[in-house]
Amino acid sequence: MAYSIAIDGPAGAGKSTIAKAAAKRLGFIYVDTGAMYRAMGLYMLREGIDGDDEETQSARCAEAQITICYEDGVQQVYLNGENVNALIRTEEVGKMASAVARNKDVRLQLVYLQRALAERENVIMDGRDIGTYVLPDATCKIYLTASVEERGRRRFLELRAKGIDCDLEEIKADIEARDQQDMNRDFAPLRQAEDAVLLDSSDLGPEEVVEEVLRIFEESCE
Ligand code: DC
């Protein structure tokens, strides 16, 4: 049986940074499920489909063939044969991803892919519903969070380091709006699984968080 570590939590909690580093240490595959929703969001944006138009999203989501492969250990997301890794990290795509992620048909299509990956390999998978819905029997589950102040500050510094002009208050408002949308949708909303360990990284550096994740994993294997 393959091992699986589920990491869920709100936007900007550092899930991908931590999951990537922990996967490297353990020799596991890192599965970034947010990237799959982002690829679906990109498809809907390109097709001019509205974020609130559930009916059209349901009718057309199967047109978006989303596949994953790994190049030098880095996850690559393909949308209908095109590598879209470099196109899905914008705020516009992130917002659309959160909007289309409310749609049950979209979710079922992507969850199928996520479960298939976890069946074959030892994975550390991050997202919003991994511990509660995608992998209910994961070897260990972690709910990684941090205060909105801290998540906003990190995102602000990240954008500034890339030379992108931004406003801290606006970033915090966007993060809160996305969390509300992800927590309040009907199907598989963001919440902490009953058997997940809560890890608040507000006052911890990335190395400390990775160590804590590895410790929690080892403990759950005992
Ligand atoms: O983690 P991220 O910012 O790349 O995710 C983008 C959006 O995708 C997020 O706001 C909600 C959605 N998402 C989801 O609903 N379920 C997941 N397992 C992963 C992401």
Short mmCIF file of N, CA and C in Angstrom, two decimals, residues 39 64-71 75-85 113:
data_model
loop_
_atom_site.label_atom_id
_atom_site.label_comp_id
_atom_site.label_asym_id
_atom_site.label_seq_id
_atom_site.Cartn_x
_atom_site.Cartn_y
_atom_site.Cartn_z
N ALA A 39 -5.73 25.09 -13.91
CA ALA A 39 -5.76 24.76 -15.34
C ALA A 39 -7.21 24.77 -15.85
N ALA A 64 -11.98 19.96 -21.21
CA ALA A 64 -10.64 20.31 -20.72
C ALA A 64 -9.96 19.05 -20.21
N GLN A 65 -9.09 18.50 -21.04
CA GLN A 65 -8.32 17.31 -20.65
C GLN A 65 -7.13 17.77 -19.83
N ILE A 66 -7.17 17.50 -18.54
CA ILE A 66 -6.07 17.94 -17.69
C ILE A 66 -5.25 16.73 -17.28
N THR A 67 -3.96 16.80 -17.54
CA THR A 67 -3.08 15.68 -17.18
C THR A 67 -1.85 16.22 -16.46
N ILE A 68 -1.23 15.32 -15.74
CA ILE A 68 -0.08 15.68 -14.91
C ILE A 68 1.08 14.78 -15.28
N CYS A 69 2.28 15.35 -15.37
CA CYS A 69 3.45 14.48 -15.43
C CYS A 69 4.58 15.15 -14.65
N TYR A 70 5.67 14.46 -14.47
CA TYR A 70 6.77 14.99 -13.65
C TYR A 70 8.03 15.09 -14.48
N GLU A 71 8.65 16.28 -14.47
CA GLU A 71 9.92 16.47 -15.17
C GLU A 71 10.94 16.89 -14.12
N GLN A 75 6.14 18.91 -10.86
CA GLN A 75 4.84 18.64 -11.48
C GLN A 75 4.59 19.57 -12.68
N GLN A 76 4.19 18.96 -13.79
CA GLN A 76 3.83 19.74 -14.98
C GLN A 76 2.35 19.49 -15.26
N VAL A 77 1.60 20.55 -15.45
CA VAL A 77 0.17 20.41 -15.74
C VAL A 77 -0.07 20.70 -17.21
N TYR A 78 -0.77 19.77 -17.86
CA TYR A 78 -1.09 19.95 -19.28
C TYR A 78 -2.59 20.15 -19.44
N LEU A 79 -2.94 21.10 -20.28
CA LEU A 79 -4.34 21.35 -20.62
C LEU A 79 -4.48 21.07 -22.11
N ASN A 80 -5.24 20.03 -22.44
CA ASN A 80 -5.39 19.60 -23.83
C ASN A 80 -4.05 19.57 -24.57
N GLY A 81 -3.06 18.95 -23.92
CA GLY A 81 -1.76 18.74 -24.55
C GLY A 81 -0.78 19.90 -24.44
N GLU A 82 -1.22 21.04 -23.90
CA GLU A 82 -0.33 22.22 -23.77
C GLU A 82 0.16 22.33 -22.33
N ASN A 83 1.47 22.50 -22.15
CA ASN A 83 1.99 22.70 -20.79
C ASN A 83 1.62 24.11 -20.33
N VAL A 84 0.78 24.20 -19.29
CA VAL A 84 0.28 25.52 -18.86
C VAL A 84 0.88 25.95 -17.52
N ASN A 85 1.93 25.26 -17.07
CA ASN A 85 2.54 25.60 -15.76
C ASN A 85 2.84 27.09 -15.61
N LEU A 113 -8.62 12.04 -11.08
CA LEU A 113 -7.19 12.11 -11.43
C LEU A 113 -6.32 12.06 -10.16
#
